[in-house]
Coordinates of C-alpha atoms and ligand atoms in Angstrom, one line a residue:
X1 CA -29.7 -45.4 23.8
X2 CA -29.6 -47.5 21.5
X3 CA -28.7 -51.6 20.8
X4 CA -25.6 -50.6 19.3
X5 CA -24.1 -48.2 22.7
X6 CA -25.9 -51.5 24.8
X7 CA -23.6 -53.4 22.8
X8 CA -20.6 -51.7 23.4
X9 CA -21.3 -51.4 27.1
X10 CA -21.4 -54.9 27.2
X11 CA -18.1 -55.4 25.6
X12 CA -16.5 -52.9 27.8
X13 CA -17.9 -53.8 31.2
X14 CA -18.0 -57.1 31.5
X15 CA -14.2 -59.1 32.6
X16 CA -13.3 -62.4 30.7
X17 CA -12.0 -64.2 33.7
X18 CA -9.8 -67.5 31.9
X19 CA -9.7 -70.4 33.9
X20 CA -13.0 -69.8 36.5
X21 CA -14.5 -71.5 37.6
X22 CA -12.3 -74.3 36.5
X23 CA -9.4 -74.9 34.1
X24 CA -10.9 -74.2 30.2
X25 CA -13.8 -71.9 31.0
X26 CA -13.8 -68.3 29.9
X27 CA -15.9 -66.7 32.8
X28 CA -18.0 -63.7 31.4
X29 CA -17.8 -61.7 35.0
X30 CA -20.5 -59.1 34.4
X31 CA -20.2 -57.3 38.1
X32 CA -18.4 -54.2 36.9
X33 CA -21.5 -53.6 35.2
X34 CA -23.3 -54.3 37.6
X35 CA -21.8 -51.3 39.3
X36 CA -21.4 -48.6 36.9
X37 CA -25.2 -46.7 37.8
X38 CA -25.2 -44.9 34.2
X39 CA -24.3 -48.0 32.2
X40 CA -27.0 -50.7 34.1
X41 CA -29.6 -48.8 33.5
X42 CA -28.7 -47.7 29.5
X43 CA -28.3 -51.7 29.6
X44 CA -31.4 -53.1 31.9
X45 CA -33.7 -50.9 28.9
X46 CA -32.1 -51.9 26.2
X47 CA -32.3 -55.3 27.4
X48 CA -36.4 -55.5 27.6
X49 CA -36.3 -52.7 24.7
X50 CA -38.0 -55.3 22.1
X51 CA -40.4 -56.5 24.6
X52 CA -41.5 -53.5 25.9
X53 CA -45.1 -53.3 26.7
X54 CA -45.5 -57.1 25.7
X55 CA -44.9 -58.2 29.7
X56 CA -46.4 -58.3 32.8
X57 CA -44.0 -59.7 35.2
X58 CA -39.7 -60.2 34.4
X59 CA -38.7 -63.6 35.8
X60 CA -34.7 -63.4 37.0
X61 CA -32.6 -66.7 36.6
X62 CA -30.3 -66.8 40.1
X63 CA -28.7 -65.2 40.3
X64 CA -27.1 -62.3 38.4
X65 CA -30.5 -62.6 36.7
X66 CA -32.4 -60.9 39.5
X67 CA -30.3 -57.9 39.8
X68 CA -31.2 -57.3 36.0
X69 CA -34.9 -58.3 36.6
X70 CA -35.1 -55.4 39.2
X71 CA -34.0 -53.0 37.0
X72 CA -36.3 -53.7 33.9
X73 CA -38.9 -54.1 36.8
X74 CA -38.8 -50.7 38.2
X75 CA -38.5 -49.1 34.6
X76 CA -41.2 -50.7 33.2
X77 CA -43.5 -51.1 36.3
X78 CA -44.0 -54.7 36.5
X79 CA -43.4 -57.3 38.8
X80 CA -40.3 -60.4 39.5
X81 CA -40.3 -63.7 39.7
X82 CA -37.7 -65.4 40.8
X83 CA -36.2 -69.2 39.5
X84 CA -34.3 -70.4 42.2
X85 CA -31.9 -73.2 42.4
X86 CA -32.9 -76.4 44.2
X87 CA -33.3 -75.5 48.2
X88 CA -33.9 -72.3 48.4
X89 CA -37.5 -71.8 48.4
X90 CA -40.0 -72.6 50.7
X91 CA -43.6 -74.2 50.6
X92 CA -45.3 -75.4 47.4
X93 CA -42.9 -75.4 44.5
X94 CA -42.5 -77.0 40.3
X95 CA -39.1 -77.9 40.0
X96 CA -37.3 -78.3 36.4
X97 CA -34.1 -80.2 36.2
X98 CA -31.6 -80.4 32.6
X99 CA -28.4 -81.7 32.4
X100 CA -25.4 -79.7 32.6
X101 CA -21.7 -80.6 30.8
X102 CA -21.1 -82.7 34.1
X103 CA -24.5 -83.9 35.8
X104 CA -27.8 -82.1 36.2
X105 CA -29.1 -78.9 37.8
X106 CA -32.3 -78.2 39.2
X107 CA -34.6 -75.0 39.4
X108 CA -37.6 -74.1 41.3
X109 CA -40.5 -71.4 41.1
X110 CA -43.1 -70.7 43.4
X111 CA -46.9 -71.5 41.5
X112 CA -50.1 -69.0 41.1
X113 CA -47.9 -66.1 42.5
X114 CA -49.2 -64.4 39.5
X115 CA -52.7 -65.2 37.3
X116 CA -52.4 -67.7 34.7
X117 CA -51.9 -66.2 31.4
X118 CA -49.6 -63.2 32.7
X119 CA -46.9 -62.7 30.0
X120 CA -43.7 -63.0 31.6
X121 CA -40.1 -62.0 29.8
X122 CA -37.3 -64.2 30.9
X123 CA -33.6 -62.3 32.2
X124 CA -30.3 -63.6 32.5
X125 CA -26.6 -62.5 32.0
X126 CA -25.2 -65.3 29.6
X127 CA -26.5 -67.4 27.6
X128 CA -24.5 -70.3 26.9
X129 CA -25.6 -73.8 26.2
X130 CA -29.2 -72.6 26.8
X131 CA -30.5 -75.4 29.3
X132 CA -30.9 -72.7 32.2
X133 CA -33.1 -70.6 29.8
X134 CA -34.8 -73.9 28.5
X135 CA -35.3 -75.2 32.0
X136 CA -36.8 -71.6 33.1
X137 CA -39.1 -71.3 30.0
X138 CA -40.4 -74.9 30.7
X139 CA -41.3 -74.1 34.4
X140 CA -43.0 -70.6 33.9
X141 CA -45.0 -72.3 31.0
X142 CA -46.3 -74.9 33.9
X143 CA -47.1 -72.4 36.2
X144 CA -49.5 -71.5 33.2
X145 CA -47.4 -68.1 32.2
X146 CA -47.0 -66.7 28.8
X147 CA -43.5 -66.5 28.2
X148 CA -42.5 -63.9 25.6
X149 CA -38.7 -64.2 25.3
X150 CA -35.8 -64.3 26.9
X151 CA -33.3 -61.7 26.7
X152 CA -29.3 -61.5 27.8
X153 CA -26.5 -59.4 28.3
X154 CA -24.2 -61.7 26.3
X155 CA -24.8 -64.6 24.1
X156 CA -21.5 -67.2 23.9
X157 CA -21.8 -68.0 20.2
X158 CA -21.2 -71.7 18.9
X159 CA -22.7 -73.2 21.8
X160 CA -26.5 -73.9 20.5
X161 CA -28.2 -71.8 23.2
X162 CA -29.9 -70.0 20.7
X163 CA -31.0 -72.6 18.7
X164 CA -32.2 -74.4 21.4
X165 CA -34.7 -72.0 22.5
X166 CA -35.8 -70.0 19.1
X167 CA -37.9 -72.6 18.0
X168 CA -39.8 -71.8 21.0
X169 CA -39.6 -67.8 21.5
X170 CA -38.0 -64.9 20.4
X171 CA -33.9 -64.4 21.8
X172 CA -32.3 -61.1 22.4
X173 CA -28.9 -60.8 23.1
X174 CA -27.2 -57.6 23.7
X175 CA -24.1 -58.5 22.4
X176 CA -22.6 -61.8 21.3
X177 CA -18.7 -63.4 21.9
X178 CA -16.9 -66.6 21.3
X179 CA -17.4 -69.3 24.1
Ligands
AMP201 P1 -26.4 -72.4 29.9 O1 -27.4 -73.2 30.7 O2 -25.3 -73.4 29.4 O3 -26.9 -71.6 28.8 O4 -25.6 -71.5 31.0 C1 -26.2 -70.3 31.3 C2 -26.1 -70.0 32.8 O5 -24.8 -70.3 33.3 C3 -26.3 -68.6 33.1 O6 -27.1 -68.5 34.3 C4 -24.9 -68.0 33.3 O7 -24.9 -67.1 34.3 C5 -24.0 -69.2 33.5 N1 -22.9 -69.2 32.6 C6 -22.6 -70.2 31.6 N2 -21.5 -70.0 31.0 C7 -20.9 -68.9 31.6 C8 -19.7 -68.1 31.3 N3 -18.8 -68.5 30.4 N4 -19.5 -67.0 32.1 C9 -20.4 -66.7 33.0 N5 -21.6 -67.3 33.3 C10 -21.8 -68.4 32.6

């Protein structure tokens, strides 16, 4: 397998879906991936491919995130974390908010689930803006983890999601389309 079949996988599987959630978005809909067995798993190991052997643990943005950190969990025999939106977790937990287009969203992980120091790659299906991945990083480096990159199925290009994250780690995107 290589990037370049991962690539094309990505093209073909996942739907652009104009107007969704609201008028002027371009939803990337990546479920028919999601259930093509043969192609999620060429794509979950080409996804952590670079990173292979550099990780410890795959944290999953909610949610489409932790189907993909399951995968790349199982193949490379490591455990999840989840980042959760605001709500849903219970007891102790850090909470990272960033501002979206229209207000702010919030995300929450559970602390010490893991030792401090475990090096953690980051999972998500798009990457857009990049305040998700930002806000993720951010939280996993309070919870005292080594975070060593974030990789996605699909990067939205002209949207600075990259930018805003590769000062801090390295960024691999499977494939890349306009926003
Ligand atoms: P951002 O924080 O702007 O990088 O947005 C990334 C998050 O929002 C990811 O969790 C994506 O699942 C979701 N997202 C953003 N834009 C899109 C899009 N056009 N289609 C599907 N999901 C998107």
């Amino acid at each position: 397998m290589t990037v370049t079949d991962a690539s094309a996988l990505v093209d073909r599987l996942v739907a652009v879906v104009p107007d969704f959630p609201k008028p002027g978005i371009l939803f990337r809909d990546v479920t028919p991936l999601f259930s093509d067995s043969d192609a999620f798993a060429q794509v979950t190991a080409a996804l952590s491919e670079p990173f292979d052997g550099a990780f410890a643990a795959v944290a999953g943005i909610e949610a489409r995130g932790f189907a993909l950190a399951g995968g790349i969990a199982i193949e490379q025999g490591v455990g999840v974390l989840t980042v959760r939106k605001a709500g849903k977790l219970p007891g102790e937990v850090l909470s990272e908010s960033y501002s979206l287009e229209y207000g702010e969203a919030t995300l929450e992980l559970r602390p010490a689930q893991l030792p401090a120091g475990t090096a953690v790659l980051v999972v998500d299906d798009v990457l857009a803006t990049g305040g998700t991945a930002e806000a993720t990083v951010t939280l996993l480096e309070r919870a005292g983890y080594e975070v060593v990159g974030v990789a996605v199925l699909l990067e939205l290009e002209g949207l600075g999601g990259r930018d805003r994250l590769a000062s801090r780690l390295p960024v691999h995107a499977l494939a890349t389309a306009p926003a």
